[in-house]
Coordinates of N, CA and C in Angstrom, one line a residue:
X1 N 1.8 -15.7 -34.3 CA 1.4 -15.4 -33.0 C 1.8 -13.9 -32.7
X2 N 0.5 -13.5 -32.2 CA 1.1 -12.0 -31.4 C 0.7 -11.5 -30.2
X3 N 1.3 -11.0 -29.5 CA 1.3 -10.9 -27.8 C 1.3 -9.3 -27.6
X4 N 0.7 -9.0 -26.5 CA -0.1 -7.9 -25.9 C 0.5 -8.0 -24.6
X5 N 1.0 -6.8 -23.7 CA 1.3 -7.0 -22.2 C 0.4 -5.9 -22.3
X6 N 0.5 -5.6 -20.8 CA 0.0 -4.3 -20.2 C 0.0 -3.7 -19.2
X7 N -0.3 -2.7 -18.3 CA -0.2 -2.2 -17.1 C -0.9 -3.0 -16.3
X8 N -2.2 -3.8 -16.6 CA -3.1 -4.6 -15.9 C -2.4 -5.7 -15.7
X9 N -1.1 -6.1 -16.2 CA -0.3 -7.2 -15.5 C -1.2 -9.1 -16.5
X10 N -1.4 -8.5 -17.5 CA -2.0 -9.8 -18.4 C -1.0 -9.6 -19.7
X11 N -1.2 -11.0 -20.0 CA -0.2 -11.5 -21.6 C -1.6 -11.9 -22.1
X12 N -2.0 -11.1 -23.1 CA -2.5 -11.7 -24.1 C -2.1 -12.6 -25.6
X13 N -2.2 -13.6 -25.9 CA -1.9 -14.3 -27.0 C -3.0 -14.2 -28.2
X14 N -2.7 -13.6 -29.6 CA -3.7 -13.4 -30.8 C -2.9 -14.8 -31.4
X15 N -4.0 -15.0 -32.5 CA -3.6 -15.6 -33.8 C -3.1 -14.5 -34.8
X16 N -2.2 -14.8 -35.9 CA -2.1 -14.0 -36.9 C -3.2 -13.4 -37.5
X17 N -4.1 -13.6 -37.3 CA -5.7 -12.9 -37.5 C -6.4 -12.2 -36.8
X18 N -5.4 -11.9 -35.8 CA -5.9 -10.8 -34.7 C -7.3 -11.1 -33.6
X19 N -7.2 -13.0 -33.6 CA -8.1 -13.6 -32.8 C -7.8 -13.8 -31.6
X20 N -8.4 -13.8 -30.6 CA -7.9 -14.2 -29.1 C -7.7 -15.7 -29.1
X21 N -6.6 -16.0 -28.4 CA -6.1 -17.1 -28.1 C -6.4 -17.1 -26.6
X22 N -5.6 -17.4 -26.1 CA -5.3 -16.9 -24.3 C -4.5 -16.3 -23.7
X23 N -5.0 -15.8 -22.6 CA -4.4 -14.9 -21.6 C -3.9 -15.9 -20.2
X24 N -2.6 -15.0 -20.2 CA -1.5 -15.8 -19.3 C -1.5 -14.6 -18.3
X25 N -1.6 -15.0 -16.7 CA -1.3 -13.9 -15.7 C -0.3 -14.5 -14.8
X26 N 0.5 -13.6 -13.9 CA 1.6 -14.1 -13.0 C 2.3 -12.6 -12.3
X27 N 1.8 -12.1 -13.4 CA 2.9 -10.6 -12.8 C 2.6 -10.1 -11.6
X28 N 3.1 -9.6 -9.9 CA 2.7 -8.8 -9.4 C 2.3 -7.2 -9.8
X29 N 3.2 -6.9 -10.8 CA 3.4 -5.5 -10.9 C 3.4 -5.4 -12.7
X30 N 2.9 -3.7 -13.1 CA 2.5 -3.7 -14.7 C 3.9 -4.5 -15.6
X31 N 3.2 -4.8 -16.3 CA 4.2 -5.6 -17.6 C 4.4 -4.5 -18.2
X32 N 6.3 -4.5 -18.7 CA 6.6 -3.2 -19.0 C 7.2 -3.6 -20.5
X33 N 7.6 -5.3 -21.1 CA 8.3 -5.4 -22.4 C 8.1 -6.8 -22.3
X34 N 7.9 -7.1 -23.4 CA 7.4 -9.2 -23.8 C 8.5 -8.8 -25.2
X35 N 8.9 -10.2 -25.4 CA 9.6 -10.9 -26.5 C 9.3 -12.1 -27.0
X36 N 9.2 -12.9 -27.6 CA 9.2 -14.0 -28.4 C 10.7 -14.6 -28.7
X37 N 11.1 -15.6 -27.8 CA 12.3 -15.8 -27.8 C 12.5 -17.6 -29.1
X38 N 13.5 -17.3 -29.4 CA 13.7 -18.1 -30.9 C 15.0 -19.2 -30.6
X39 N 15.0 -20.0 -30.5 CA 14.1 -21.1 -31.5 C 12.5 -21.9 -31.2
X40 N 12.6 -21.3 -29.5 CA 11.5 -22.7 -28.5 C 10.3 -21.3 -28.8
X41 N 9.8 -20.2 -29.2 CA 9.1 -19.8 -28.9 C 8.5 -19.3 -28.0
X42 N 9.0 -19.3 -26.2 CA 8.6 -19.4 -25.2 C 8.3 -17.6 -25.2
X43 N 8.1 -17.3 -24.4 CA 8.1 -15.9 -24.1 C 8.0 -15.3 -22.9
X44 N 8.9 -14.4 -23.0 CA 9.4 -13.8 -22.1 C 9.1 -12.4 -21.8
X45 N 8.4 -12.1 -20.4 CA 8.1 -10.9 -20.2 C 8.6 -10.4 -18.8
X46 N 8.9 -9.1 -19.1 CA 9.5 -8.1 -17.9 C 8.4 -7.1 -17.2
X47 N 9.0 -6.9 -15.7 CA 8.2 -6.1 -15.1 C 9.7 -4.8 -14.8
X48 N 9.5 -3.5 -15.2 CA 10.1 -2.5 -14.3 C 10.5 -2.2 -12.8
X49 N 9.0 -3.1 -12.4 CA 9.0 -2.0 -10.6 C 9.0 -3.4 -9.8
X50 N 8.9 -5.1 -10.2 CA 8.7 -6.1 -10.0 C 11.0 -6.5 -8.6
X51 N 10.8 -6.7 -7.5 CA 11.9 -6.6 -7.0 C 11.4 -8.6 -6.6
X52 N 10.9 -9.1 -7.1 CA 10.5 -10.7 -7.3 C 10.7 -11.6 -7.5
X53 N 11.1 -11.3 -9.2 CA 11.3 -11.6 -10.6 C 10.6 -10.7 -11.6
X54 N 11.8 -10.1 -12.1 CA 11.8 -8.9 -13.0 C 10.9 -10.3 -14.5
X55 N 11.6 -10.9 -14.5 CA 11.6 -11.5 -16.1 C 10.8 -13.0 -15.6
X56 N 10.0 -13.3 -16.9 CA 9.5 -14.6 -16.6 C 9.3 -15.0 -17.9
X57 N 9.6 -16.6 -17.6 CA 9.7 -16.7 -19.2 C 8.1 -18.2 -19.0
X58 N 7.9 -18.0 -20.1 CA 6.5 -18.8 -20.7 C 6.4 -19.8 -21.8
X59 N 6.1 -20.5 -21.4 CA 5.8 -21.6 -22.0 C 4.7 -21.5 -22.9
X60 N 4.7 -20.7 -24.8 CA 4.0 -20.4 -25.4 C 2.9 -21.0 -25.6
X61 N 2.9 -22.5 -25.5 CA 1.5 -23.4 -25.9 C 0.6 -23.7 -24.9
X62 N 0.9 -24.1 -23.6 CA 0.4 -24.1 -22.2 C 0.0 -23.1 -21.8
X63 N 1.1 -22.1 -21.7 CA 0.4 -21.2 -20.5 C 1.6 -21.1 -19.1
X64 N 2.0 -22.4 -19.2 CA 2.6 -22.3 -17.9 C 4.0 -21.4 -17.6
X65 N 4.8 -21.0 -16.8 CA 5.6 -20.8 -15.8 C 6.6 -21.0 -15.9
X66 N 7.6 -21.2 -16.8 CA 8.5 -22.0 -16.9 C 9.9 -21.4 -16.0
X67 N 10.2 -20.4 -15.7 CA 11.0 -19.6 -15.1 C 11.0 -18.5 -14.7
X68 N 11.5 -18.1 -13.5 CA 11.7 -16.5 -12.9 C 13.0 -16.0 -12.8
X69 N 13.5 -14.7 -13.6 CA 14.8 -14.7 -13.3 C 14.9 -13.1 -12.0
X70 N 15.3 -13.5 -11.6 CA 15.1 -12.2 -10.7 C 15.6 -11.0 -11.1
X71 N 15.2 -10.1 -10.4 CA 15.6 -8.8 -10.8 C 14.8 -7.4 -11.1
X72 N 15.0 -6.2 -11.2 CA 14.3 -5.3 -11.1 C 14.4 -4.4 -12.3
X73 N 13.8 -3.2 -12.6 CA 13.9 -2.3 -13.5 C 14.1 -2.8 -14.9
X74 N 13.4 -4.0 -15.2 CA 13.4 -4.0 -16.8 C 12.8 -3.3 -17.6
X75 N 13.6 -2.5 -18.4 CA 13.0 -2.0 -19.1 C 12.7 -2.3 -20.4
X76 N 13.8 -2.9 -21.1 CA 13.5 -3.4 -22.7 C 14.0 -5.0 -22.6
X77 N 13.8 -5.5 -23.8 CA 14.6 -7.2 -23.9 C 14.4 -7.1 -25.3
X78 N 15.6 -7.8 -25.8 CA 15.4 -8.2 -27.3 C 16.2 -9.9 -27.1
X79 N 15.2 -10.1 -28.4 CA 15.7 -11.9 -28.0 C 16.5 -11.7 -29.0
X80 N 17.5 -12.4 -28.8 CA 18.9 -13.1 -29.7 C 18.8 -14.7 -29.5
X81 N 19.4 -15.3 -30.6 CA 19.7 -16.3 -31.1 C 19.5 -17.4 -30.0
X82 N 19.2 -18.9 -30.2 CA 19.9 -19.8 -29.3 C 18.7 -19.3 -27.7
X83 N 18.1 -18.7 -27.8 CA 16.6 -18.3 -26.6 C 17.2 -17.5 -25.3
X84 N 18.2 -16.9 -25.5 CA 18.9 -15.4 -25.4 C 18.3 -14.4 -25.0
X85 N 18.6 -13.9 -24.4 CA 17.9 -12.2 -24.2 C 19.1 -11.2 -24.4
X86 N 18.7 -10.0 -24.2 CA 19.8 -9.0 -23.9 C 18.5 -7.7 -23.3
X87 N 19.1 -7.8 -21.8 CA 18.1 -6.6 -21.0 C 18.7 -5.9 -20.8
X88 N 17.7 -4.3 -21.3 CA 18.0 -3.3 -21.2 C 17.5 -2.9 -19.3
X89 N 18.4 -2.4 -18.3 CA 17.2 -1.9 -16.8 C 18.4 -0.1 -16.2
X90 N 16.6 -0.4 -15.8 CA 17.1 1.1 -14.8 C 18.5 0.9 -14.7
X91 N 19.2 2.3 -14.6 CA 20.2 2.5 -14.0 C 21.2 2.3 -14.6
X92 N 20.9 2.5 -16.1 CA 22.2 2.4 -17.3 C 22.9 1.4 -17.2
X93 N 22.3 0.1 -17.2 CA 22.4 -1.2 -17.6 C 22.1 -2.0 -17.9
X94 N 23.0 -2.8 -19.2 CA 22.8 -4.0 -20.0 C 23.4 -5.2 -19.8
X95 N 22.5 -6.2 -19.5 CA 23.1 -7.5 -19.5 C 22.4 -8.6 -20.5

């Protein structure tokens, strides 16, 4: 699986063959970092400018919604272990 964000505020989903799968929307504001979180696969995407819910995490086979974590200025995420993040946001900090 491989995933595409973008300023236009869409998740695109490929096959490993660089086929379209589907597109997932929700964001008010540009998508600024997606992850693939491990072991459930779900995925997780951030908005920078989003003051809503910065992060939303996805339910990779549906499509659906599964959570909003609130918050603002995301700028990076890396998934760790156990379906984990670690966010990098504005203003020189990590949680």
């Amino acid at each position: 699986m491989l995933i595409s964000v973008s300023y236009d505020r869409k998740i695109i989903i490929w096959d490993n063959n660089y086929n379209f799968v589907s597109t997932f929307t929700g964001h008010a504001f540009p998508i600024t970092s997606v992850e693939i979180l491990i072991p459930s696969n779900n995925i997780a995407t951030g908005s920078a400018t989003s003051s809503n819910g910065g992060i939303k995490l996805w339910n990779a086979n549906t499509g659906h919604l599964d959570d909003i974590i609130i918050g603002e200025g995301i700028l990076s995420m890396k998934a760790l272990n156990n379906d984990k993040l670690a966010i990098g946001l504005l203003y020189n900090t990590i949680r």
